[in-house]
Short mmCIF file of N, CA and C in Angstrom, two decimals:
data_model
loop_
_atom_site.label_atom_id
_atom_site.label_comp_id
_atom_site.label_asym_id
_atom_site.label_seq_id
_atom_site.Cartn_x
_atom_site.Cartn_y
_atom_site.Cartn_z
N ASP A 100 0.81 -1.21 0.00
CA ASP A 100 0.00 0.00 0.00
C ASP A 100 0.85 1.27 0.00
N CYS A 101 1.98 1.23 0.67
CA CYS A 101 2.82 2.42 0.80
C CYS A 101 3.87 2.53 -0.31
N ASN A 102 3.99 1.50 -1.14
CA ASN A 102 4.97 1.47 -2.24
C ASN A 102 6.38 1.78 -1.75
N PHE A 103 6.79 1.12 -0.66
CA PHE A 103 8.14 1.33 -0.14
C PHE A 103 9.17 0.82 -1.12
N SER A 104 10.19 1.60 -1.34
CA SER A 104 11.38 1.19 -2.08
C SER A 104 12.53 2.00 -1.49
N TYR A 105 13.72 1.85 -2.04
CA TYR A 105 14.88 2.52 -1.47
C TYR A 105 14.66 4.03 -1.42
N ARG A 106 14.55 4.56 -0.20
CA ARG A 106 14.35 5.99 0.06
C ARG A 106 13.16 6.58 -0.69
N SER A 107 12.12 5.78 -0.84
CA SER A 107 10.95 6.26 -1.56
C SER A 107 9.70 5.56 -1.03
N SER A 108 8.58 6.23 -1.17
CA SER A 108 7.27 5.69 -0.83
C SER A 108 6.22 6.70 -1.29
N ILE A 109 4.95 6.38 -1.08
CA ILE A 109 3.90 7.34 -1.44
C ILE A 109 4.02 8.61 -0.59
N PHE A 110 4.69 8.51 0.55
CA PHE A 110 4.84 9.67 1.43
C PHE A 110 5.83 10.69 0.89
N ARG A 111 6.59 10.29 -0.12
CA ARG A 111 7.51 11.22 -0.80
C ARG A 111 6.99 11.57 -2.19
N SER A 112 5.85 11.02 -2.58
CA SER A 112 5.33 11.30 -3.92
C SER A 112 3.87 11.72 -3.85
N THR A 113 2.97 10.81 -4.16
CA THR A 113 1.54 11.18 -4.27
C THR A 113 0.92 11.67 -2.97
N GLU A 114 1.44 11.21 -1.84
CA GLU A 114 0.87 11.61 -0.54
C GLU A 114 1.79 12.54 0.25
N SER A 115 2.76 13.13 -0.44
CA SER A 115 3.70 14.02 0.23
C SER A 115 2.97 15.16 0.93
N GLY A 116 3.29 15.36 2.20
CA GLY A 116 2.69 16.44 2.97
C GLY A 116 1.35 16.12 3.60
N HIS A 117 0.83 14.94 3.33
CA HIS A 117 -0.49 14.58 3.87
C HIS A 117 -0.44 13.79 5.17
N TYR A 118 0.70 13.18 5.47
CA TYR A 118 0.79 12.33 6.65
C TYR A 118 2.10 12.57 7.39
N ALA A 119 2.09 12.28 8.67
CA ALA A 119 3.31 12.20 9.47
C ALA A 119 3.35 10.77 10.01
N ILE A 120 4.42 10.06 9.74
CA ILE A 120 4.54 8.66 10.16
C ILE A 120 5.04 8.63 11.60
N LEU A 121 4.25 8.03 12.47
CA LEU A 121 4.61 7.96 13.88
C LEU A 121 5.19 6.60 14.26
N SER A 122 4.78 5.55 13.57
CA SER A 122 5.35 4.22 13.79
C SER A 122 5.08 3.38 12.55
N VAL A 123 5.86 2.31 12.44
CA VAL A 123 5.74 1.43 11.28
C VAL A 123 5.90 -0.01 11.76
N THR A 124 5.09 -0.90 11.24
CA THR A 124 5.25 -2.33 11.46
C THR A 124 5.45 -2.96 10.09
N LEU A 125 6.57 -3.65 9.93
CA LEU A 125 6.89 -4.27 8.65
C LEU A 125 6.96 -5.78 8.81
N GLN A 126 6.59 -6.48 7.76
CA GLN A 126 6.71 -7.94 7.74
C GLN A 126 7.76 -8.30 6.70
N PHE A 127 8.76 -9.05 7.13
CA PHE A 127 9.85 -9.42 6.24
C PHE A 127 9.80 -10.90 5.91
N GLN A 128 10.38 -11.25 4.79
CA GLN A 128 10.47 -12.67 4.44
C GLN A 128 11.51 -13.34 5.32
N LYS A 129 11.31 -14.61 5.61
CA LYS A 129 12.22 -15.33 6.48
C LYS A 129 13.25 -16.14 5.71
N THR A 130 13.05 -16.29 4.42
CA THR A 130 14.01 -17.06 3.62
C THR A 130 15.24 -16.21 3.34
N PRO A 131 16.39 -16.85 3.25
CA PRO A 131 17.62 -16.10 2.97
C PRO A 131 17.54 -15.33 1.65
N LEU A 132 18.07 -14.13 1.67
CA LEU A 132 18.14 -13.32 0.46
C LEU A 132 19.38 -13.71 -0.32
N GLN A 133 19.40 -13.37 -1.59
CA GLN A 133 20.53 -13.75 -2.43
C GLN A 133 21.31 -12.52 -2.90
N PRO A 134 22.64 -12.65 -2.94
CA PRO A 134 23.45 -11.54 -3.45
C PRO A 134 23.23 -11.38 -4.96
N PRO A 135 23.69 -10.29 -5.52
CA PRO A 135 24.53 -9.28 -4.90
C PRO A 135 23.72 -8.28 -4.08
N PHE A 136 24.35 -7.77 -3.02
CA PHE A 136 23.75 -6.76 -2.18
C PHE A 136 24.38 -5.41 -2.52
N TYR A 137 23.93 -4.35 -1.86
CA TYR A 137 24.54 -3.06 -2.16
C TYR A 137 26.02 -3.11 -1.80
N ASP A 138 26.78 -2.23 -2.42
CA ASP A 138 28.23 -2.31 -2.46
C ASP A 138 28.90 -2.53 -1.11
N SER A 139 28.64 -1.68 -0.12
CA SER A 139 29.36 -1.81 1.15
C SER A 139 28.94 -3.06 1.91
N LEU A 140 27.70 -3.50 1.77
CA LEU A 140 27.25 -4.73 2.42
C LEU A 140 27.91 -5.94 1.75
N GLN A 141 27.94 -5.95 0.43
CA GLN A 141 28.57 -7.06 -0.29
C GLN A 141 30.06 -7.15 0.07
N LYS A 142 30.74 -6.00 0.14
CA LYS A 142 32.16 -5.99 0.51
C LYS A 142 32.36 -6.57 1.91
N ARG A 143 31.49 -6.19 2.83
CA ARG A 143 31.59 -6.69 4.21
C ARG A 143 31.41 -8.21 4.24
N PHE A 144 30.42 -8.71 3.49
CA PHE A 144 30.20 -10.15 3.44
C PHE A 144 31.41 -10.86 2.84
N ASP A 145 31.95 -10.32 1.75
CA ASP A 145 33.10 -10.93 1.09
C ASP A 145 34.32 -10.94 2.02
N GLN A 146 34.59 -9.82 2.70
CA GLN A 146 35.75 -9.71 3.58
C GLN A 146 35.66 -10.66 4.78
N ASN A 147 34.43 -10.92 5.22
CA ASN A 147 34.23 -11.77 6.39
C ASN A 147 33.80 -13.19 6.03
N ASN A 148 33.87 -13.52 4.73
CA ASN A 148 33.49 -14.85 4.23
C ASN A 148 32.10 -15.28 4.70
N ILE A 149 31.17 -14.36 4.67
CA ILE A 149 29.79 -14.66 5.07
C ILE A 149 29.04 -15.13 3.83
N THR A 150 28.45 -16.33 3.93
CA THR A 150 27.70 -16.89 2.80
C THR A 150 26.28 -17.28 3.18
N ASN A 151 25.95 -17.18 4.45
CA ASN A 151 24.60 -17.48 4.92
C ASN A 151 23.87 -16.15 5.13
N PHE A 152 22.96 -15.83 4.23
CA PHE A 152 22.35 -14.50 4.22
C PHE A 152 20.95 -14.49 4.84
N THR A 153 20.88 -14.85 6.11
CA THR A 153 19.59 -14.80 6.80
C THR A 153 19.24 -13.34 7.09
N PRO A 154 17.97 -13.04 7.27
CA PRO A 154 17.60 -11.66 7.63
C PRO A 154 18.34 -11.16 8.86
N GLN A 155 18.56 -12.02 9.86
CA GLN A 155 19.26 -11.61 11.08
C GLN A 155 20.71 -11.23 10.79
N ILE A 156 21.39 -12.01 9.97
CA ILE A 156 22.79 -11.72 9.63
C ILE A 156 22.87 -10.44 8.81
N ILE A 157 21.95 -10.28 7.87
CA ILE A 157 21.93 -9.05 7.07
C ILE A 157 21.70 -7.85 7.98
N ARG A 158 20.73 -7.95 8.89
CA ARG A 158 20.42 -6.86 9.82
C ARG A 158 21.65 -6.48 10.64
N GLU A 159 22.30 -7.47 11.23
CA GLU A 159 23.48 -7.21 12.07
C GLU A 159 24.57 -6.48 11.28
N ASN A 160 24.78 -6.89 10.05
CA ASN A 160 25.83 -6.28 9.24
C ASN A 160 25.45 -4.89 8.74
N VAL A 161 24.20 -4.69 8.40
CA VAL A 161 23.74 -3.34 8.01
C VAL A 161 23.90 -2.39 9.20
N LEU A 162 23.52 -2.84 10.40
CA LEU A 162 23.67 -2.00 11.59
C LEU A 162 25.14 -1.68 11.87
N ALA A 163 26.02 -2.65 11.66
CA ALA A 163 27.45 -2.41 11.87
C ALA A 163 27.99 -1.38 10.87
N ILE A 164 27.56 -1.49 9.62
CA ILE A 164 28.00 -0.52 8.60
C ILE A 164 27.50 0.87 8.96
N ARG A 165 26.22 0.96 9.34
CA ARG A 165 25.64 2.26 9.70
C ARG A 165 26.34 2.85 10.92
N ALA A 166 26.66 2.02 11.90
CA ALA A 166 27.33 2.52 13.11
C ALA A 166 28.71 3.08 12.78
N ASP A 167 29.34 2.52 11.75
CA ASP A 167 30.66 3.02 11.35
C ASP A 167 30.55 4.32 10.55
N LYS A 168 29.49 4.47 9.77
CA LYS A 168 29.36 5.63 8.88
C LYS A 168 28.58 6.79 9.49
N LEU A 169 27.67 6.50 10.41
CA LEU A 169 26.78 7.54 10.92
C LEU A 169 26.93 7.70 12.42
N PRO A 170 26.94 8.93 12.90
CA PRO A 170 26.98 9.14 14.35
C PRO A 170 25.65 8.73 14.98
N ASN A 171 25.70 8.31 16.22
CA ASN A 171 24.49 7.91 16.94
C ASN A 171 23.66 9.15 17.26
N PRO A 172 22.43 9.24 16.74
CA PRO A 172 21.64 10.45 16.96
C PRO A 172 21.25 10.69 18.43
N SER A 173 21.33 9.65 19.26
CA SER A 173 20.99 9.86 20.67
C SER A 173 22.12 10.56 21.43
N THR A 174 23.34 10.53 20.88
CA THR A 174 24.45 11.22 21.53
C THR A 174 25.00 12.38 20.69
N THR A 175 24.76 12.33 19.39
CA THR A 175 25.25 13.36 18.47
C THR A 175 24.09 13.79 17.58
N PRO A 176 23.46 14.93 17.88
CA PRO A 176 22.24 15.32 17.17
C PRO A 176 22.42 15.43 15.66
N ASN A 177 21.73 14.55 14.92
CA ASN A 177 21.77 14.56 13.46
C ASN A 177 20.56 13.82 12.92
N ALA A 178 20.32 13.97 11.63
CA ALA A 178 19.18 13.31 10.98
C ALA A 178 19.66 12.26 9.98
N GLY A 179 20.88 11.77 10.13
CA GLY A 179 21.40 10.81 9.16
C GLY A 179 21.81 11.52 7.89
N SER A 180 21.67 10.85 6.77
CA SER A 180 22.03 11.45 5.48
C SER A 180 21.14 12.65 5.20
N PHE A 181 21.74 13.82 5.07
CA PHE A 181 20.96 15.04 4.88
C PHE A 181 20.73 15.35 3.41
N PHE A 182 21.62 14.85 2.54
CA PHE A 182 21.48 15.11 1.11
C PHE A 182 21.35 13.80 0.34
N LYS A 183 20.50 13.80 -0.67
CA LYS A 183 20.36 12.65 -1.56
C LYS A 183 21.56 12.59 -2.49
N ASN A 184 21.92 11.38 -2.88
CA ASN A 184 22.95 11.23 -3.90
C ASN A 184 22.35 11.62 -5.25
N PRO A 185 22.92 12.63 -5.91
CA PRO A 185 22.33 13.09 -7.17
C PRO A 185 22.46 12.05 -8.28
N ILE A 186 21.47 12.04 -9.13
CA ILE A 186 21.49 11.20 -10.33
C ILE A 186 21.65 12.15 -11.51
N ILE A 187 22.74 11.94 -12.26
CA ILE A 187 23.05 12.84 -13.37
C ILE A 187 23.30 12.04 -14.64
N GLU A 188 23.25 12.73 -15.75
CA GLU A 188 23.49 12.07 -17.03
C GLU A 188 24.97 11.68 -17.14
N ALA A 189 25.22 10.58 -17.83
CA ALA A 189 26.57 10.04 -17.96
C ALA A 189 27.54 11.05 -18.58
N TRP A 190 27.08 11.86 -19.52
CA TRP A 190 27.97 12.85 -20.15
C TRP A 190 28.49 13.85 -19.11
N LYS A 191 27.66 14.15 -18.10
CA LYS A 191 28.07 15.08 -17.05
C LYS A 191 29.17 14.45 -16.19
N VAL A 192 29.07 13.14 -15.95
CA VAL A 192 30.13 12.42 -15.22
C VAL A 192 31.44 12.53 -15.99
N ASP A 193 31.38 12.29 -17.30
CA ASP A 193 32.58 12.40 -18.13
C ASP A 193 33.16 13.81 -18.07
N ASP A 194 32.28 14.80 -18.07
CA ASP A 194 32.71 16.20 -18.01
C ASP A 194 33.44 16.49 -16.69
N ILE A 195 32.88 16.02 -15.58
CA ILE A 195 33.50 16.23 -14.26
C ILE A 195 34.86 15.54 -14.21
N ARG A 196 34.92 14.30 -14.69
CA ARG A 196 36.18 13.55 -14.67
C ARG A 196 37.24 14.22 -15.53
N SER A 197 36.83 14.79 -16.65
CA SER A 197 37.81 15.44 -17.54
C SER A 197 38.29 16.78 -16.98
N ASN A 198 37.62 17.28 -15.95
CA ASN A 198 38.02 18.54 -15.31
C ASN A 198 38.84 18.31 -14.05
N GLY A 199 39.54 17.17 -13.98
CA GLY A 199 40.46 16.94 -12.88
C GLY A 199 39.93 16.08 -11.75
N TYR A 200 38.77 15.49 -11.92
CA TYR A 200 38.18 14.66 -10.86
C TYR A 200 38.02 13.23 -11.36
N SER A 201 39.12 12.63 -11.79
CA SER A 201 39.07 11.28 -12.37
C SER A 201 38.65 10.23 -11.34
N ASP A 202 38.75 10.56 -10.05
CA ASP A 202 38.38 9.61 -8.99
C ASP A 202 36.90 9.69 -8.61
N LEU A 203 36.09 10.42 -9.37
CA LEU A 203 34.66 10.54 -9.07
C LEU A 203 34.01 9.16 -9.03
N PRO A 204 33.50 8.74 -7.86
CA PRO A 204 32.83 7.45 -7.78
C PRO A 204 31.43 7.54 -8.38
N THR A 205 31.01 6.50 -9.08
CA THR A 205 29.69 6.49 -9.70
C THR A 205 29.03 5.13 -9.54
N TYR A 206 27.72 5.14 -9.64
CA TYR A 206 26.92 3.92 -9.60
C TYR A 206 25.91 4.02 -10.73
N PRO A 207 25.93 3.07 -11.68
CA PRO A 207 25.01 3.17 -12.80
C PRO A 207 23.55 3.02 -12.36
N VAL A 208 22.70 3.87 -12.92
CA VAL A 208 21.26 3.77 -12.69
C VAL A 208 20.63 3.06 -13.89
N ASP A 209 21.01 3.48 -15.08
CA ASP A 209 20.60 2.84 -16.33
C ASP A 209 21.62 3.23 -17.40
N GLU A 210 21.28 3.09 -18.67
CA GLU A 210 22.23 3.39 -19.74
C GLU A 210 22.57 4.88 -19.83
N THR A 211 21.68 5.73 -19.34
CA THR A 211 21.84 7.17 -19.50
C THR A 211 22.29 7.89 -18.23
N TYR A 212 21.91 7.37 -17.06
CA TYR A 212 22.12 8.09 -15.81
C TYR A 212 23.05 7.35 -14.85
N MET A 213 23.76 8.15 -14.05
CA MET A 213 24.66 7.64 -13.02
C MET A 213 24.33 8.34 -11.70
N LYS A 214 24.50 7.60 -10.62
CA LYS A 214 24.35 8.19 -9.29
C LYS A 214 25.75 8.49 -8.76
N ILE A 215 25.89 9.68 -8.16
CA ILE A 215 27.19 10.02 -7.57
C ILE A 215 26.99 10.38 -6.10
N PRO A 216 27.95 10.08 -5.26
CA PRO A 216 27.81 10.34 -3.83
C PRO A 216 27.82 11.84 -3.51
N ALA A 217 26.77 12.30 -2.85
CA ALA A 217 26.71 13.70 -2.43
C ALA A 217 27.86 14.02 -1.48
N GLY A 218 28.22 13.07 -0.63
CA GLY A 218 29.32 13.29 0.30
C GLY A 218 30.63 13.57 -0.42
N TRP A 219 30.87 12.89 -1.53
CA TRP A 219 32.09 13.12 -2.30
C TRP A 219 32.10 14.54 -2.85
N LEU A 220 30.95 15.00 -3.36
CA LEU A 220 30.86 16.37 -3.88
C LEU A 220 31.16 17.39 -2.79
N ILE A 221 30.59 17.17 -1.61
CA ILE A 221 30.80 18.08 -0.48
C ILE A 221 32.27 18.08 -0.06
N GLU A 222 32.89 16.90 -0.03
CA GLU A 222 34.32 16.80 0.31
C GLU A 222 35.17 17.58 -0.67
N GLN A 223 34.84 17.52 -1.96
CA GLN A 223 35.63 18.22 -2.97
C GLN A 223 35.52 19.73 -2.83
N CYS A 224 34.51 20.19 -2.12
CA CYS A 224 34.36 21.63 -1.83
C CYS A 224 35.06 22.00 -0.53
N ASP A 225 35.85 21.07 0.02
CA ASP A 225 36.61 21.27 1.26
C ASP A 225 35.73 21.65 2.44
N LEU A 226 34.55 21.04 2.52
CA LEU A 226 33.63 21.36 3.61
C LEU A 226 33.58 20.27 4.68
N LYS A 227 34.13 19.11 4.42
CA LYS A 227 34.09 18.01 5.38
C LYS A 227 34.76 18.45 6.68
N GLY A 228 34.05 18.30 7.80
CA GLY A 228 34.57 18.69 9.11
C GLY A 228 34.37 20.15 9.46
N GLU A 229 33.94 20.96 8.51
CA GLU A 229 33.73 22.40 8.76
C GLU A 229 32.47 22.63 9.59
N ILE A 230 32.43 23.77 10.26
CA ILE A 230 31.24 24.19 11.01
C ILE A 230 30.68 25.43 10.31
N LEU A 231 29.43 25.32 9.86
CA LEU A 231 28.74 26.42 9.18
C LEU A 231 27.49 26.76 9.97
N HIS A 232 27.42 27.96 10.49
CA HIS A 232 26.23 28.42 11.23
C HIS A 232 25.88 27.47 12.38
N GLY A 233 26.89 26.93 13.04
CA GLY A 233 26.65 26.03 14.17
C GLY A 233 26.36 24.59 13.76
N ILE A 234 26.41 24.30 12.47
CA ILE A 234 26.16 22.95 11.96
C ILE A 234 27.50 22.39 11.46
N ARG A 235 27.90 21.25 12.04
CA ARG A 235 29.17 20.63 11.62
C ARG A 235 28.91 19.58 10.56
N ILE A 236 29.71 19.62 9.52
CA ILE A 236 29.66 18.59 8.49
C ILE A 236 30.52 17.44 8.99
N HIS A 237 29.91 16.28 9.14
CA HIS A 237 30.56 15.13 9.77
C HIS A 237 31.90 14.83 9.09
N ASP A 238 32.90 14.51 9.93
CA ASP A 238 34.24 14.28 9.39
C ASP A 238 34.43 12.88 8.81
N LYS A 239 33.48 11.97 9.03
CA LYS A 239 33.54 10.64 8.41
C LYS A 239 32.64 10.54 7.19
N ASN A 240 31.52 11.25 7.23
CA ASN A 240 30.51 11.12 6.18
C ASN A 240 29.91 12.50 5.93
N ALA A 241 30.33 13.14 4.86
CA ALA A 241 30.00 14.55 4.64
C ALA A 241 28.54 14.83 4.32
N VAL A 242 27.71 13.81 4.14
CA VAL A 242 26.28 14.07 3.94
C VAL A 242 25.54 14.17 5.27
N VAL A 243 26.25 13.95 6.37
CA VAL A 243 25.64 14.03 7.70
C VAL A 243 25.95 15.39 8.31
N LEU A 244 24.90 16.09 8.71
CA LEU A 244 25.04 17.40 9.36
C LEU A 244 24.74 17.23 10.84
N ILE A 245 25.62 17.77 11.68
CA ILE A 245 25.51 17.60 13.13
C ILE A 245 25.29 18.96 13.77
N ASN A 246 24.34 19.02 14.68
CA ASN A 246 24.10 20.26 15.41
C ASN A 246 25.19 20.43 16.46
N GLN A 247 26.15 21.27 16.13
CA GLN A 247 27.26 21.55 17.04
C GLN A 247 26.86 22.65 18.03
N SER A 248 26.31 23.74 17.50
CA SER A 248 25.93 24.87 18.36
C SER A 248 24.80 25.69 17.73
N ALA A 249 24.12 25.13 16.75
CA ALA A 249 23.02 25.85 16.09
C ALA A 249 21.90 26.08 17.09
N THR A 250 21.22 27.21 16.94
CA THR A 250 20.17 27.56 17.91
C THR A 250 18.77 27.51 17.32
N GLY A 251 18.65 27.19 16.04
CA GLY A 251 17.32 27.13 15.46
C GLY A 251 17.35 26.75 13.99
N TYR A 252 16.18 26.72 13.41
CA TYR A 252 16.01 26.30 12.02
C TYR A 252 16.81 27.18 11.07
N GLU A 253 16.88 28.47 11.31
CA GLU A 253 17.60 29.38 10.40
C GLU A 253 19.07 28.99 10.26
N ASP A 254 19.68 28.54 11.36
CA ASP A 254 21.08 28.10 11.28
C ASP A 254 21.21 26.89 10.36
N LEU A 255 20.31 25.92 10.51
CA LEU A 255 20.32 24.74 9.65
C LEU A 255 20.08 25.13 8.19
N LYS A 256 19.10 25.98 7.95
CA LYS A 256 18.78 26.42 6.59
C LYS A 256 19.98 27.13 5.96
N ASN A 257 20.63 28.02 6.71
CA ASN A 257 21.79 28.74 6.17
C ASN A 257 22.95 27.81 5.86
N ALA A 258 23.20 26.84 6.74
CA ALA A 258 24.27 25.86 6.48
C ALA A 258 23.93 25.03 5.25
N LYS A 259 22.71 24.54 5.18
CA LYS A 259 22.26 23.75 4.03
C LYS A 259 22.43 24.54 2.74
N ASP A 260 21.97 25.78 2.74
CA ASP A 260 22.06 26.62 1.54
C ASP A 260 23.51 26.88 1.14
N GLN A 261 24.39 27.05 2.12
CA GLN A 261 25.80 27.29 1.83
C GLN A 261 26.44 26.05 1.19
N ILE A 262 26.08 24.88 1.68
CA ILE A 262 26.61 23.63 1.11
C ILE A 262 26.09 23.44 -0.31
N ILE A 263 24.79 23.63 -0.50
CA ILE A 263 24.20 23.48 -1.84
C ILE A 263 24.84 24.45 -2.81
N SER A 264 25.06 25.68 -2.37
CA SER A 264 25.66 26.71 -3.22
C SER A 264 27.10 26.34 -3.60
N ALA A 265 27.88 25.84 -2.64
CA ALA A 265 29.27 25.48 -2.93
C ALA A 265 29.35 24.35 -3.95
N VAL A 266 28.50 23.33 -3.80
CA VAL A 266 28.50 22.20 -4.74
C VAL A 266 28.01 22.66 -6.11
N SER A 267 26.99 23.49 -6.12
CA SER A 267 26.45 24.00 -7.39
C SER A 267 27.49 24.82 -8.14
N GLU A 268 28.19 25.67 -7.40
CA GLU A 268 29.20 26.53 -8.01
C GLU A 268 30.35 25.72 -8.61
N LYS A 269 30.75 24.66 -7.91
CA LYS A 269 31.90 23.88 -8.36
C LYS A 269 31.54 22.85 -9.43
N PHE A 270 30.35 22.23 -9.31
CA PHE A 270 30.01 21.11 -10.20
C PHE A 270 28.75 21.32 -11.03
N GLN A 271 28.04 22.42 -10.82
CA GLN A 271 26.76 22.67 -11.50
C GLN A 271 25.76 21.54 -11.24
N ILE A 272 25.77 21.06 -10.01
CA ILE A 272 24.84 20.03 -9.55
C ILE A 272 24.15 20.58 -8.31
N ILE A 273 22.83 20.49 -8.29
CA ILE A 273 22.06 20.98 -7.15
C ILE A 273 21.76 19.80 -6.22
N LEU A 274 22.29 19.86 -5.01
CA LEU A 274 21.98 18.82 -4.03
C LEU A 274 20.55 18.98 -3.54
N GLU A 275 19.93 17.84 -3.27
CA GLU A 275 18.55 17.83 -2.77
C GLU A 275 18.54 17.30 -1.34
N GLN A 276 17.80 17.98 -0.49
CA GLN A 276 17.69 17.59 0.92
C GLN A 276 16.97 16.26 1.03
N GLU A 277 17.49 15.37 1.88
CA GLU A 277 16.87 14.05 2.09
C GLU A 277 15.72 14.10 3.09
N PRO A 278 15.93 14.58 4.33
CA PRO A 278 14.82 14.55 5.29
C PRO A 278 13.73 15.56 4.92
N LEU A 279 12.51 15.14 5.12
CA LEU A 279 11.39 16.05 4.89
C LEU A 279 11.28 17.00 6.06
N GLU A 280 10.84 18.21 5.79
CA GLU A 280 10.62 19.20 6.85
C GLU A 280 9.14 19.21 7.20
N LEU A 281 8.85 19.17 8.47
CA LEU A 281 7.47 19.26 8.92
C LEU A 281 7.09 20.72 9.08
N VAL A 282 5.94 21.07 8.57
CA VAL A 282 5.46 22.44 8.66
C VAL A 282 4.74 22.61 10.00
N PRO A 283 5.00 23.70 10.72
CA PRO A 283 4.27 23.92 11.97
C PRO A 283 2.76 23.92 11.72
N PRO A 284 1.96 23.38 12.65
CA PRO A 284 0.51 23.30 12.45
C PRO A 284 -0.14 24.63 12.08
N THR A 285 0.42 25.73 12.54
CA THR A 285 -0.17 27.04 12.23
C THR A 285 0.02 27.42 10.77
N GLN A 286 0.92 26.73 10.05
CA GLN A 286 1.18 27.06 8.65
C GLN A 286 0.56 26.07 7.67
N ILE A 287 -0.19 25.09 8.15
CA ILE A 287 -0.83 24.12 7.27
C ILE A 287 -2.05 24.78 6.64
N PRO A 288 -2.11 24.79 5.29
CA PRO A 288 -3.27 25.41 4.64
C PRO A 288 -4.54 24.62 4.91
N THR A 289 -5.63 25.32 5.06
CA THR A 289 -6.92 24.65 5.26
C THR A 289 -7.53 24.34 3.90
N LEU A 290 -8.31 23.28 3.85
CA LEU A 290 -8.93 22.87 2.59
C LEU A 290 -10.28 23.52 2.42
#
């Protein structure tokens, strides 16, 4: 019913802005899943010679990967990945690589489009580890923004805008915010 897929659902498309999700109950298959898995999970399985892909083993390894890449939000205030990985046309990837960025990592989407890591773009703008308007760009994963000393939404908005502007200026790519913003109840339009 919700059309869940990787970072997508009806709550990001046809029903965007209509609901706030307070809890979720999911039912998973119990049979082992088959590789290949996403890149960092597959690498972890290969390095540790894991060949039994039960949901429990997959869960444990996904949590371990996330713990290594993302700060714990209960001790370090953050919302996880703040920017989506942009999907751009393959010719644009070639253009970026020919301008001195031959190490640009990419993931094919189809014959025409490639996904590139937003964190890599932010790193190339020398923003990794920087503090902008009280928001620190995580030193391990540049798509994670941490509230270091920000005092309100305006600080977050200004930091976000500065990051988007830096990436746009350098690569002509507009980063898109990942987390949805909730509108205060006083600003919800009446029908």
